Amino acid sequence: MRNPVAWITFFYSMGIVVSSRVRAPFFLIWACALLCCAISLFRIRAVMLPLAVFLCGWTCLINADTLPQDHIRYLVPKARAVRCLATGRLSSEPAADGLRTIFNLETEQVLIGEYSYNCSGVMRVALNASARFEYGQKVEMRGMLLSPSRFRGHRRLSAADFLANKGIY
């Protein structure tokens, strides 16, 4: 390939492909991309510049909202202070401590008020009761859709960030 735009497109798209498969903090990848750009100004241009373009592609996908339009994340603002009915299958083993039962639910449909939405994504369900469920079981849950807390301790991820890294909203 003699065309430099072809090489730039190739490395940028490879960065996008890798970012969809490998998780890394946005700031770390962006800092590495800037460092590669700075080094390429002085030395090893043939290696550092393609690496910088690759990392820029990687940060592009990390920074973009790449969730499908029917993802559960987009329904949470619509459901503030409204009772909901969520239907789906358990995607994790339930953890029960006698007072609470916590599990992940792969959502299929959510009823908010009188409107029904087909949706995808995983939500964390916390029941204030002891209940018996099995992995893969189809269930209907009534309750409130809430975002996880954004509070975080010193040098720690917030609950929302921790769950988002696992694909749970």
mmCIF file of C-alpha atoms in Angstrom:
data_model
loop_
_atom_site.group_PDB
_atom_site.id
_atom_site.type_symbol
_atom_site.label_atom_id
_atom_site.label_comp_id
_atom_site.label_asym_id
_atom_site.label_seq_id
_atom_site.Cartn_x
_atom_site.Cartn_y
_atom_site.Cartn_z
ATOM 1 C CA MET A 1 0.000 0.000 0.000
ATOM 2 C CA ARG A 2 1.634 3.196 -1.154
ATOM 3 C CA ASN A 3 -1.214 5.460 -0.133
ATOM 4 C CA PRO A 4 -0.605 6.836 3.409
ATOM 5 C CA VAL A 5 -4.350 7.328 3.962
ATOM 6 C CA ALA A 6 -4.819 3.579 3.505
ATOM 7 C CA TRP A 7 -2.287 2.876 6.251
ATOM 8 C CA ILE A 8 -3.889 5.423 8.578
ATOM 9 C CA THR A 9 -7.318 3.892 7.960
ATOM 10 C CA PHE A 10 -5.943 0.396 8.538
ATOM 11 C CA PHE A 11 -4.290 1.196 11.885
ATOM 12 C CA TYR A 12 -7.239 3.309 13.073
ATOM 13 C CA SER A 13 -9.743 0.548 12.270
ATOM 14 C CA MET A 14 -7.514 -2.059 13.927
ATOM 15 C CA GLY A 15 -7.592 0.092 17.064
ATOM 16 C CA ILE A 16 -11.394 0.066 16.949
ATOM 17 C CA VAL A 17 -11.481 -3.726 16.531
ATOM 18 C CA VAL A 18 -9.081 -4.292 19.433
ATOM 19 C CA SER A 19 -10.964 -1.911 21.731
ATOM 20 C CA SER A 20 -14.173 -3.890 21.270
ATOM 21 C CA ARG A 21 -12.363 -6.994 22.553
ATOM 22 C CA VAL A 22 -9.860 -5.671 25.132
ATOM 23 C CA ARG A 23 -10.900 -3.405 28.004
ATOM 24 C CA ALA A 24 -8.539 -0.632 29.113
ATOM 25 C CA PRO A 25 -9.016 2.727 30.854
ATOM 26 C CA PHE A 26 -9.678 5.599 28.480
ATOM 27 C CA PHE A 27 -7.133 7.910 30.102
ATOM 28 C CA LEU A 28 -4.339 5.338 29.886
ATOM 29 C CA ILE A 29 -4.865 4.666 26.166
ATOM 30 C CA TRP A 30 -5.221 8.373 25.379
ATOM 31 C CA ALA A 31 -2.021 9.206 27.310
ATOM 32 C CA CYS A 32 -0.132 6.472 25.423
ATOM 33 C CA ALA A 33 -1.434 7.838 22.095
ATOM 34 C CA LEU A 34 -0.227 11.352 22.970
ATOM 35 C CA LEU A 35 3.136 9.986 24.088
ATOM 36 C CA CYS A 36 3.530 8.093 20.795
ATOM 37 C CA CYS A 37 2.683 11.262 18.842
ATOM 38 C CA ALA A 38 5.273 13.232 20.810
ATOM 39 C CA ILE A 39 7.965 10.572 20.320
ATOM 40 C CA SER A 40 7.162 10.329 16.607
ATOM 41 C CA LEU A 41 8.028 14.021 16.231
ATOM 42 C CA PHE A 42 11.641 13.294 17.210
ATOM 43 C CA ARG A 43 12.399 9.599 16.620
ATOM 44 C CA ILE A 44 11.178 6.317 15.193
ATOM 45 C CA ARG A 45 8.430 7.892 13.125
ATOM 46 C CA ALA A 46 7.785 4.638 11.213
ATOM 47 C CA VAL A 47 6.773 2.841 14.427
ATOM 48 C CA MET A 48 5.347 5.497 16.725
ATOM 49 C CA LEU A 49 3.023 7.249 14.315
ATOM 50 C CA PRO A 50 1.123 4.064 13.311
ATOM 51 C CA LEU A 51 0.971 3.101 16.988
ATOM 52 C CA ALA A 52 -0.467 6.532 17.833
ATOM 53 C CA VAL A 53 -3.111 6.188 15.097
ATOM 54 C CA PHE A 54 -3.949 2.683 16.388
ATOM 55 C CA LEU A 55 -4.391 4.000 19.948
ATOM 56 C CA CYS A 56 -6.527 6.899 18.698
ATOM 57 C CA GLY A 57 -8.835 4.357 17.046
ATOM 58 C CA TRP A 58 -8.946 2.479 20.330
ATOM 59 C CA THR A 59 -9.943 5.585 22.312
ATOM 60 C CA CYS A 60 -12.536 6.508 19.695
ATOM 61 C CA LEU A 61 -14.571 3.395 20.431
ATOM 62 C CA ILE A 62 -14.056 3.604 24.194
ATOM 63 C CA ASN A 63 -15.314 7.184 24.225
ATOM 64 C CA ALA A 64 -18.311 6.532 21.953
ATOM 65 C CA ASP A 65 -21.625 5.239 23.216
ATOM 66 C CA THR A 66 -21.547 1.926 21.407
ATOM 67 C CA LEU A 67 -24.578 0.411 23.050
ATOM 68 C CA PRO A 68 -27.552 -0.534 20.882
ATOM 69 C CA GLN A 69 -30.527 1.825 20.799
ATOM 70 C CA ASP A 70 -32.691 -0.635 22.747
ATOM 71 C CA HIS A 71 -30.206 -0.986 25.634
ATOM 72 C CA ILE A 72 -31.555 -0.872 29.188
ATOM 73 C CA ARG A 73 -29.227 2.036 29.989
ATOM 74 C CA TYR A 74 -31.370 4.378 27.892
ATOM 75 C CA LEU A 75 -34.568 3.418 29.743
ATOM 76 C CA VAL A 76 -33.361 4.313 33.241
ATOM 77 C CA PRO A 77 -33.928 8.104 32.825
ATOM 78 C CA LYS A 78 -37.474 7.420 31.527
ATOM 79 C CA ALA A 79 -38.276 5.314 34.580
ATOM 80 C CA ARG A 80 -37.322 7.720 37.365
ATOM 81 C CA ALA A 81 -39.766 7.418 40.267
ATOM 82 C CA VAL A 82 -42.090 5.152 38.266
ATOM 83 C CA ARG A 83 -42.896 1.509 39.021
ATOM 84 C CA CYS A 84 -41.673 -0.837 36.279
ATOM 85 C CA LEU A 85 -42.037 -4.454 35.229
ATOM 86 C CA ALA A 86 -38.882 -6.071 33.800
ATOM 87 C CA THR A 87 -38.880 -9.458 32.070
ATOM 88 C CA GLY A 88 -35.746 -11.471 31.364
ATOM 89 C CA ARG A 89 -33.511 -14.389 32.253
ATOM 90 C CA LEU A 90 -31.062 -14.699 35.125
ATOM 91 C CA SER A 91 -27.538 -14.314 33.739
ATOM 92 C CA SER A 92 -25.736 -14.991 37.025
ATOM 93 C CA GLU A 93 -26.125 -17.253 40.016
ATOM 94 C CA PRO A 94 -28.274 -15.524 42.649
ATOM 95 C CA ALA A 95 -26.472 -14.559 45.850
ATOM 96 C CA ALA A 96 -28.723 -14.686 48.915
ATOM 97 C CA ASP A 97 -27.651 -13.773 52.443
ATOM 98 C CA GLY A 98 -31.008 -14.372 54.137
ATOM 99 C CA LEU A 99 -32.226 -10.771 53.899
ATOM 100 C CA ARG A 100 -31.356 -9.922 50.300
ATOM 101 C CA THR A 101 -31.108 -11.685 46.970
ATOM 102 C CA ILE A 102 -28.870 -10.186 44.281
ATOM 103 C CA PHE A 103 -28.483 -11.354 40.678
ATOM 104 C CA ASN A 104 -27.967 -10.111 37.114
ATOM 105 C CA LEU A 105 -30.944 -10.109 34.765
ATOM 106 C CA GLU A 106 -30.521 -10.245 30.973
ATOM 107 C CA THR A 107 -33.443 -7.991 30.039
ATOM 108 C CA GLU A 108 -35.905 -8.754 27.253
ATOM 109 C CA GLN A 109 -38.774 -6.357 27.913
ATOM 110 C CA VAL A 110 -39.524 -3.489 30.299
ATOM 111 C CA LEU A 111 -42.959 -2.031 30.999
ATOM 112 C CA ILE A 112 -42.767 1.576 32.262
ATOM 113 C CA GLY A 113 -46.170 2.951 33.143
ATOM 114 C CA GLU A 114 -48.349 1.960 30.194
ATOM 115 C CA TYR A 115 -45.503 1.798 27.644
ATOM 116 C CA SER A 116 -43.720 -1.438 26.775
ATOM 117 C CA TYR A 117 -40.117 -1.469 25.508
ATOM 118 C CA ASN A 118 -38.228 -4.405 24.039
ATOM 119 C CA CYS A 119 -34.708 -4.008 25.340
ATOM 120 C CA SER A 120 -31.326 -5.651 25.700
ATOM 121 C CA GLY A 121 -28.559 -5.449 28.279
ATOM 122 C CA VAL A 122 -27.945 -6.649 31.804
ATOM 123 C CA MET A 123 -29.335 -5.082 34.955
ATOM 124 C CA ARG A 124 -28.385 -5.817 38.562
ATOM 125 C CA VAL A 125 -31.439 -6.813 40.622
ATOM 126 C CA ALA A 126 -31.445 -6.498 44.410
ATOM 127 C CA LEU A 127 -34.474 -7.929 46.209
ATOM 128 C CA ASN A 128 -35.088 -7.086 49.867
ATOM 129 C CA ALA A 129 -36.241 -10.617 50.492
ATOM 130 C CA SER A 130 -34.841 -14.106 50.373
ATOM 131 C CA ALA A 131 -35.976 -15.842 47.194
ATOM 132 C CA ARG A 132 -34.925 -18.945 45.296
ATOM 133 C CA PHE A 133 -33.976 -18.535 41.668
ATOM 134 C CA GLU A 134 -31.849 -20.555 39.279
ATOM 135 C CA TYR A 135 -29.414 -19.486 36.590
ATOM 136 C CA GLY A 136 -31.220 -19.126 33.233
ATOM 137 C CA GLN A 137 -34.693 -18.964 34.799
ATOM 138 C CA LYS A 138 -37.136 -16.543 33.138
ATOM 139 C CA VAL A 139 -38.574 -14.057 35.643
ATOM 140 C CA GLU A 140 -40.694 -10.916 35.889
ATOM 141 C CA MET A 141 -39.601 -8.279 38.387
ATOM 142 C CA ARG A 142 -41.655 -5.327 39.616
ATOM 143 C CA GLY A 143 -39.885 -2.363 41.124
ATOM 144 C CA MET A 144 -37.898 0.773 40.392
ATOM 145 C CA LEU A 145 -35.146 1.203 37.790
ATOM 146 C CA LEU A 146 -32.295 3.123 39.406
ATOM 147 C CA SER A 147 -28.762 3.930 38.322
ATOM 148 C CA PRO A 148 -25.977 2.684 40.628
ATOM 149 C CA SER A 149 -24.376 5.189 42.964
ATOM 150 C CA ARG A 150 -21.690 7.482 41.517
ATOM 151 C CA PHE A 151 -20.069 7.869 44.950
ATOM 152 C CA ARG A 152 -16.525 6.530 45.077
ATOM 153 C CA GLY A 153 -13.883 6.212 47.734
ATOM 154 C CA HIS A 154 -10.346 7.496 47.457
ATOM 155 C CA ARG A 155 -8.654 5.966 44.354
ATOM 156 C CA ARG A 156 -11.535 3.597 43.708
ATOM 157 C CA LEU A 157 -14.124 3.142 40.984
ATOM 158 C CA SER A 158 -17.688 4.086 41.794
ATOM 159 C CA ALA A 159 -20.279 1.297 41.862
ATOM 160 C CA ALA A 160 -21.639 2.588 38.547
ATOM 161 C CA ASP A 161 -18.200 2.509 36.893
ATOM 162 C CA PHE A 162 -17.398 -0.938 38.299
ATOM 163 C CA LEU A 163 -20.640 -2.405 36.978
ATOM 164 C CA ALA A 164 -20.344 -0.586 33.621
ATOM 165 C CA ASN A 165 -16.917 -2.185 33.109
ATOM 166 C CA LYS A 166 -18.705 -5.538 33.418
ATOM 167 C CA GLY A 167 -21.463 -4.457 31.005
ATOM 168 C CA ILE A 168 -24.112 -4.020 33.711
ATOM 169 C CA TYR A 169 -26.155 -0.786 33.772
#
